[in-house]
mmCIF file of C-alpha atoms in Angstrom:
data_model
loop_
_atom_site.group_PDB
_atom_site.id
_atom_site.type_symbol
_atom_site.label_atom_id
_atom_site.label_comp_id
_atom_site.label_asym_id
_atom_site.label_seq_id
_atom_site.Cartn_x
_atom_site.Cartn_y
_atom_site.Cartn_z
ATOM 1 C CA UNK A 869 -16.084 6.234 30.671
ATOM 2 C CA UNK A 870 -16.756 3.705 27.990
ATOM 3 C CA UNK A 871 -15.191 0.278 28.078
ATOM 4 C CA UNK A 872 -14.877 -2.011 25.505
ATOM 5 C CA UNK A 873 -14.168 -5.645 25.411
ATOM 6 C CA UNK A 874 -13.633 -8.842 23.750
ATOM 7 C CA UNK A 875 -13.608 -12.034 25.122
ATOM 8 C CA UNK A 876 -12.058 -13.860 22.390
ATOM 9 C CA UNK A 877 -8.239 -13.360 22.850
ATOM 10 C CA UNK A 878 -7.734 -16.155 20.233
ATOM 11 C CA UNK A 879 -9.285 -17.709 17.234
ATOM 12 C CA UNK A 880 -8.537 -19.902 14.807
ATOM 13 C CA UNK A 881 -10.624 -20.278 10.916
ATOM 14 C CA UNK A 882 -9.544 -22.783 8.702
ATOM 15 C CA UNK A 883 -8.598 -20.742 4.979
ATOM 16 C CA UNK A 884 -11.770 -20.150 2.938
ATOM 17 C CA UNK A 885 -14.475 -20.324 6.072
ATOM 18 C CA UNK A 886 -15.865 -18.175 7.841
ATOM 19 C CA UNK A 887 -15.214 -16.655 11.314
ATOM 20 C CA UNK A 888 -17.042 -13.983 13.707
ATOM 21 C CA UNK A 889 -15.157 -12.158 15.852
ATOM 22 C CA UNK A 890 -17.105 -11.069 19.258
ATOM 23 C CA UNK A 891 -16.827 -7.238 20.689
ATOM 24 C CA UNK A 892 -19.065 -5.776 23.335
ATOM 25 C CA UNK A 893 -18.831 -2.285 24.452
ATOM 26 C CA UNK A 894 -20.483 -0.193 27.243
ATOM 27 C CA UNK A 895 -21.547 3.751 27.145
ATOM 28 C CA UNK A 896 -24.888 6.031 27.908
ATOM 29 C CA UNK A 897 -23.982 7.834 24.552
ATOM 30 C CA UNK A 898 -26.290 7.531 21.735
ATOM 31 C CA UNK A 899 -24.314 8.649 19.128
ATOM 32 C CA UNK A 900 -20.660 7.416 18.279
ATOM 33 C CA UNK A 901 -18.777 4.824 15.885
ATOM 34 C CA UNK A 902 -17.220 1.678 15.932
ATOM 35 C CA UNK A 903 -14.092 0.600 14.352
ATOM 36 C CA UNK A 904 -12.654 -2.670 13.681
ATOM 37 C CA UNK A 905 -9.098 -2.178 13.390
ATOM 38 C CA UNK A 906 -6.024 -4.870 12.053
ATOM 39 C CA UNK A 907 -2.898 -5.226 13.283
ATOM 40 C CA UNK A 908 -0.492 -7.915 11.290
ATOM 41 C CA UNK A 909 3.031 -8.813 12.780
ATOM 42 C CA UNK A 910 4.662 -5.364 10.974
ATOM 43 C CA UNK A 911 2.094 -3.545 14.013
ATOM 44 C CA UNK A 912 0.655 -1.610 11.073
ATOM 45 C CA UNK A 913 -2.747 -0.567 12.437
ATOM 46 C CA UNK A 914 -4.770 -0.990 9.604
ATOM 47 C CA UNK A 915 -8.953 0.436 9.723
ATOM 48 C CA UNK A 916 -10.996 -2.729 8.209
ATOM 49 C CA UNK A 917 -14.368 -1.317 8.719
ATOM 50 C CA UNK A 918 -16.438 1.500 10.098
ATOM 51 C CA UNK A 919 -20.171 1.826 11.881
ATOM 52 C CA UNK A 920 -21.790 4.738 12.790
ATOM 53 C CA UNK A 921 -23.986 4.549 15.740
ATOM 54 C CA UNK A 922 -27.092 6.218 14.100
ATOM 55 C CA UNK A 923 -27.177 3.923 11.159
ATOM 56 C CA UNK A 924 -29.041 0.924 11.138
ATOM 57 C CA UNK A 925 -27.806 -0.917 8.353
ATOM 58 C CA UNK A 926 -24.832 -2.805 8.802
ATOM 59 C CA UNK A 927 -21.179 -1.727 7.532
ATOM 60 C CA UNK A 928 -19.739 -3.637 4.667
ATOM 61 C CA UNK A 929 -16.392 -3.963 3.363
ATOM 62 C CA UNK A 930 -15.509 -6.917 0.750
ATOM 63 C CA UNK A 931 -15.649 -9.528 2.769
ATOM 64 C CA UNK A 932 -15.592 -8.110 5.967
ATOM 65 C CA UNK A 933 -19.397 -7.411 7.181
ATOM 66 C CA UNK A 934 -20.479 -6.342 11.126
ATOM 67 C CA UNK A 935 -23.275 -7.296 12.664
ATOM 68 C CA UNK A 936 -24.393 -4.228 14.924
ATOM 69 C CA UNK A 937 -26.874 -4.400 17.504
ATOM 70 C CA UNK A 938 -26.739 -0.618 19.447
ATOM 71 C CA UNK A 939 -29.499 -2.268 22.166
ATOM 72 C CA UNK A 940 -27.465 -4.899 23.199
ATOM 73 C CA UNK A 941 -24.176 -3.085 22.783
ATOM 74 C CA UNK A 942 -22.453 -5.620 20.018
ATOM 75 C CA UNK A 943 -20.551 -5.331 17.432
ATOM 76 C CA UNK A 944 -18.964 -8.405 16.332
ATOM 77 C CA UNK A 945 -16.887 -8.642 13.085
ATOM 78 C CA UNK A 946 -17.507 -11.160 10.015
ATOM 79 C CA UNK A 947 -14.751 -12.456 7.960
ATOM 80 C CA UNK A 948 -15.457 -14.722 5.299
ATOM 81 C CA UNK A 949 -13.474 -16.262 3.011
ATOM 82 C CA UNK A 950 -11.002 -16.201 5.098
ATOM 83 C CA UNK A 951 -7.334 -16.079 3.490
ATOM 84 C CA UNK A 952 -3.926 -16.058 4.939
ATOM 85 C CA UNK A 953 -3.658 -12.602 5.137
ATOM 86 C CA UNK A 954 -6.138 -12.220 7.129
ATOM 87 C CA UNK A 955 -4.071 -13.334 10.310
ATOM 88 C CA UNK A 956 -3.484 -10.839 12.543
ATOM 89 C CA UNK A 957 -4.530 -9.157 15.980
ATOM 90 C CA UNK A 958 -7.438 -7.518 15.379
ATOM 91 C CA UNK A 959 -8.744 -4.387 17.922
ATOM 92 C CA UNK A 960 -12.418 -3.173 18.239
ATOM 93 C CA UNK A 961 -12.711 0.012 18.951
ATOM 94 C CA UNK A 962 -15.017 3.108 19.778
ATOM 95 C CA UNK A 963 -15.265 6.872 19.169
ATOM 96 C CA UNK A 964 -17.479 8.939 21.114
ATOM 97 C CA UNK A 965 -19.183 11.782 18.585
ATOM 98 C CA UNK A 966 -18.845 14.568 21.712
ATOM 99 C CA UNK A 967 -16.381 16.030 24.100
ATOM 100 C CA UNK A 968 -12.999 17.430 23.345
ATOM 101 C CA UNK A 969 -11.108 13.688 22.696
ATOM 102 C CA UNK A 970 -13.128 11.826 20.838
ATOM 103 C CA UNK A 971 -9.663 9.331 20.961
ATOM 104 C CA UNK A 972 -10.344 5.370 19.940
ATOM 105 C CA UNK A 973 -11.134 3.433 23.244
ATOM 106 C CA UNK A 974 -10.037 0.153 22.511
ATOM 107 C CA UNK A 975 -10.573 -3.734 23.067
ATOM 108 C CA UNK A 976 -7.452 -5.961 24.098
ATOM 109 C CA UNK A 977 -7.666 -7.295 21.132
ATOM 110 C CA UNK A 978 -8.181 -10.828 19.053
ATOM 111 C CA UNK A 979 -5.539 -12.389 17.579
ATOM 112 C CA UNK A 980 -6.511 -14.687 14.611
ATOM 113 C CA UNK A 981 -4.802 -17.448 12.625
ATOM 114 C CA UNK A 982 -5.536 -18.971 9.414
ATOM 115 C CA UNK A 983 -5.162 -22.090 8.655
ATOM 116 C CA UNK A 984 -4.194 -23.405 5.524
ATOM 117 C CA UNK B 94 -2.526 5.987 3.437
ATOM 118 C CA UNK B 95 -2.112 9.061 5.558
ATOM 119 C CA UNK B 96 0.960 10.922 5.435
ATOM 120 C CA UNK B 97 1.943 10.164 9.322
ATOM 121 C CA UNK B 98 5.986 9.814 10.034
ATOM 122 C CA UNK B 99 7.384 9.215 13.483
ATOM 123 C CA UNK B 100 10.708 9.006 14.423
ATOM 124 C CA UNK B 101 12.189 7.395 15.723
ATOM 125 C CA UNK B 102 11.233 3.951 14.475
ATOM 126 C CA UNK B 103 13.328 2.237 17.143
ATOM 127 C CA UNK B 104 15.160 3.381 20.271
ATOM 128 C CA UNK B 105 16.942 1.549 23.130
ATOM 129 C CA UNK B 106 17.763 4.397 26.209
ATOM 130 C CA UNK B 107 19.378 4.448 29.439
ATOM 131 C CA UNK B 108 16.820 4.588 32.643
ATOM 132 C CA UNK B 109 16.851 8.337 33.657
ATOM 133 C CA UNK B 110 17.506 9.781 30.579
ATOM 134 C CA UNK B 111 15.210 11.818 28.687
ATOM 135 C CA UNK B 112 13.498 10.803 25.329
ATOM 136 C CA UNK B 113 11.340 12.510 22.609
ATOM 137 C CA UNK B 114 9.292 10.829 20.208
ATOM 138 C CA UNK B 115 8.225 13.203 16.838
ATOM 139 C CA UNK B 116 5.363 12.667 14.872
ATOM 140 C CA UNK B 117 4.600 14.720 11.640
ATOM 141 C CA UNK B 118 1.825 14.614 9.381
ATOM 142 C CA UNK B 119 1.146 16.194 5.791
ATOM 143 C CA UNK B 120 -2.739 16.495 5.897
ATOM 144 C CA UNK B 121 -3.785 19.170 8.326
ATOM 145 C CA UNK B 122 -5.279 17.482 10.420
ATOM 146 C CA UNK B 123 -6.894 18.909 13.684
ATOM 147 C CA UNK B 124 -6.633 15.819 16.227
ATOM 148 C CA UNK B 125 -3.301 14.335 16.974
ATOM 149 C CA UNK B 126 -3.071 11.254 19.596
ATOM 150 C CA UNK B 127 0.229 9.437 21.103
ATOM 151 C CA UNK B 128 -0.901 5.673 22.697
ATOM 152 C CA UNK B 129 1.109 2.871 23.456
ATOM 153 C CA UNK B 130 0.971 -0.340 22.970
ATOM 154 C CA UNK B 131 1.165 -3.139 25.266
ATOM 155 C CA UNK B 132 0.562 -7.167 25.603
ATOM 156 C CA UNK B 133 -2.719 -7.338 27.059
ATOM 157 C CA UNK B 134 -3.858 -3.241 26.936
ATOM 158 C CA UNK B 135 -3.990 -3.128 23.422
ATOM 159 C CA UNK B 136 -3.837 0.466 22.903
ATOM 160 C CA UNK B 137 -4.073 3.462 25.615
ATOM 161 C CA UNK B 138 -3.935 7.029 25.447
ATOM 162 C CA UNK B 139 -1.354 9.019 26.139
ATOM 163 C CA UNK B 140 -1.681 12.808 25.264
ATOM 164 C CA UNK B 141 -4.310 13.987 22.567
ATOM 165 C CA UNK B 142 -4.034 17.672 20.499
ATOM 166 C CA UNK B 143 -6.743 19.258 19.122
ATOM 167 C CA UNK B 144 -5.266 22.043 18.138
ATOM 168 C CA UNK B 145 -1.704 23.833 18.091
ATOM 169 C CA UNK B 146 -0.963 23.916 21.884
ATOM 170 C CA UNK B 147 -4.057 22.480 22.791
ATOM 171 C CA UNK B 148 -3.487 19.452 24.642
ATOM 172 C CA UNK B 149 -5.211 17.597 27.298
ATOM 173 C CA UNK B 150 -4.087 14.281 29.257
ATOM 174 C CA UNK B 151 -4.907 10.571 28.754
ATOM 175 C CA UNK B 152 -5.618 7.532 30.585
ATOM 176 C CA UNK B 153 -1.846 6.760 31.204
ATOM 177 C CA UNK B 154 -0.216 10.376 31.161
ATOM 178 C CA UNK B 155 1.853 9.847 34.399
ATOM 179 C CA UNK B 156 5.669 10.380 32.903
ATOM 180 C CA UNK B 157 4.531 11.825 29.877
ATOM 181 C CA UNK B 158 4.382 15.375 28.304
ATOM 182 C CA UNK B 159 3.309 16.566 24.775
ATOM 183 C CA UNK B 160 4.101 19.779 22.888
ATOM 184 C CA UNK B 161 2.114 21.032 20.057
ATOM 185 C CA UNK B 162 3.658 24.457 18.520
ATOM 186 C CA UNK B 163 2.521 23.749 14.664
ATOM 187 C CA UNK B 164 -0.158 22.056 13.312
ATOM 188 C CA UNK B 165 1.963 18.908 11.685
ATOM 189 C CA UNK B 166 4.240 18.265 14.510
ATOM 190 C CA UNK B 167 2.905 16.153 17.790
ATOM 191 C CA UNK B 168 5.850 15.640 20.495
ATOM 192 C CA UNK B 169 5.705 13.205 22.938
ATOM 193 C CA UNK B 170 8.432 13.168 25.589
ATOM 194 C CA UNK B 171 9.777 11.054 28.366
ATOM 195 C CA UNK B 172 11.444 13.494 31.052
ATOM 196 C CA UNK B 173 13.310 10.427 32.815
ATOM 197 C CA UNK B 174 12.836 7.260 31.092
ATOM 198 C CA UNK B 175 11.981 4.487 33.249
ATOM 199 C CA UNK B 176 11.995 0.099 32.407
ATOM 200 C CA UNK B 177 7.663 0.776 32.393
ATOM 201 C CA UNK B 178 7.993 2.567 29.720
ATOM 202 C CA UNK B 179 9.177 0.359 27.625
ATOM 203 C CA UNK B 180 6.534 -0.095 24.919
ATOM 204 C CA UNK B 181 5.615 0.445 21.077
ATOM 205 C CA UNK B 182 4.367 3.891 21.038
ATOM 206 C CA UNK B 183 1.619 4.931 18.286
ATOM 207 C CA UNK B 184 0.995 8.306 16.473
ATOM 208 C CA UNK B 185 -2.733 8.855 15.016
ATOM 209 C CA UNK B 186 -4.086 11.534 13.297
ATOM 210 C CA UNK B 187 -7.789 12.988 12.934
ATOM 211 C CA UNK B 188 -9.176 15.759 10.579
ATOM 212 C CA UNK B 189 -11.922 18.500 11.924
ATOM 213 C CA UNK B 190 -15.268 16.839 13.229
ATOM 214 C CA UNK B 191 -18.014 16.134 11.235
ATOM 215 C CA UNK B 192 -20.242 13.430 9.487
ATOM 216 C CA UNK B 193 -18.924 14.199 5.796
ATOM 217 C CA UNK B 194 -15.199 13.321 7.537
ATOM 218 C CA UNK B 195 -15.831 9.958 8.223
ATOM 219 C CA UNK B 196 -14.298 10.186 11.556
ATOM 220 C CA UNK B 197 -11.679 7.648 11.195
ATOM 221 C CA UNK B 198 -8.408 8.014 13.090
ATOM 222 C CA UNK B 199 -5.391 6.958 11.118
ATOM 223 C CA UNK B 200 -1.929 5.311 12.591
ATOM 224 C CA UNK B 201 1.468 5.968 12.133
ATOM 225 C CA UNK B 202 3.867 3.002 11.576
ATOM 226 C CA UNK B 203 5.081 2.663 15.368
ATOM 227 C CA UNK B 204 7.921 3.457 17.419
ATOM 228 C CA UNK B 205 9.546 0.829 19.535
ATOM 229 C CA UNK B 206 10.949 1.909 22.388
ATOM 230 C CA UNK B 207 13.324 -0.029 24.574
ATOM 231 C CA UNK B 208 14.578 1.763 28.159
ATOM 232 C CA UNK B 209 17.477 -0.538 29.606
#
């Protein structure tokens, strides 16, 4: 079964910096995706960005970037610029590309305030 | 945003008493989930669909079934309610497989449940 985890269950990024949020995740599968997922105080899960396992170049989105690395199992999210909005808990997340499921195993989750 | 309702949005219930949750979607899609949400677990599978009355069991099924007679509608229900259940409950939706698809699951709004 695949795990995922981050380690981070808080951060902090004062408004207009940057901040890197840390996710690790363990499978033998070679093909699957990654998710980084938002959830503000309304629980809204909201997708921010998406990486598919066989690509190499990393996602973009705005100003939300990953950084990918599929040997060491690491996907760590990039906010920059960071605004007030961008507080929130955010999930990592992975779907595997086989088998019947292929549901969202998830991270417990960083939450992350801006300050202004 | 995908067209995913559930109802209802919010529900206090008596321990022992049985409880459905609904979800309905408007875009046809193939893979339906129910997780739930709680502080620490960020989110864990229920019950998954992929297909009408196709359904399979997930990580935390213990209490919980699922019926699945059309395509839209995903039922999750509580045969005796108990205090552990107590939780914000989440509705996703998946279309059919496939690179072109993007394979993003998408999340209904929430439904917080409350068993006193």
């Amino acid at each position: 079964a695949q795990t995922v985890t981050q380690s981070q269950p808080e951060m902090s990024v004062q408004e207009a910096e940057t901040v890197t949020l840390s996710c690790t995740y363990d499978t033998s599968e070679s093909d699957y995706y990654l998710f980084w997922y938002k959830q503000p105080p309304s629980r809204q899960m909201i997708l921010v960005i998406r990486q598919e396992a066989y690509k190499q170049q990393n996602a973009t989105e705005n100003r939300f970037s990953v950084n990918f690395q599929k040997a060491a199992k690491s996907f760590s999210l990039k906010i920059s610029d960071s605004q007030l909005g961008d507080a929130a808990m955010y999930f990592c997340a992975y779907r595997s590309a086989s088998g019947s499921a292929r549901q969202l195993t998830f991270g417990s989750g960083t939450q992350l305030t801006v300050l202004p | 945003d995908a067209g995913i309702t559930q109802s209802p949005r919010h529900k206090v219930t008596e321990t022992g008493t049985p409880v459905t949750l609904r979800c309905h979607q408007t875009e046809n899609h193939r893979y339906m989930y129910w997780y739930r949400q709680d502080p620490g677990h960020g989110l864990r599978l229920i019950h998954y669909s992929y297909g009408v009355k196709d359904t399979d069991k997930g990580e935390v099924s213990d209490g919980y079934s699922v019926s699945r007679s059309k395509t839209e509608d995903f039922l999750l229900t509580l045969e005796s309610a108990t205090s552990s259940q107590t939780s914000v409950y989440f509705c996703a939706i998946s279309e059919n497989w496939g690179r072109s698809s993007g394979n993003t699951i998408y999340f209904g709004e929430g439904s917080w449940l409350t068993v006193v």
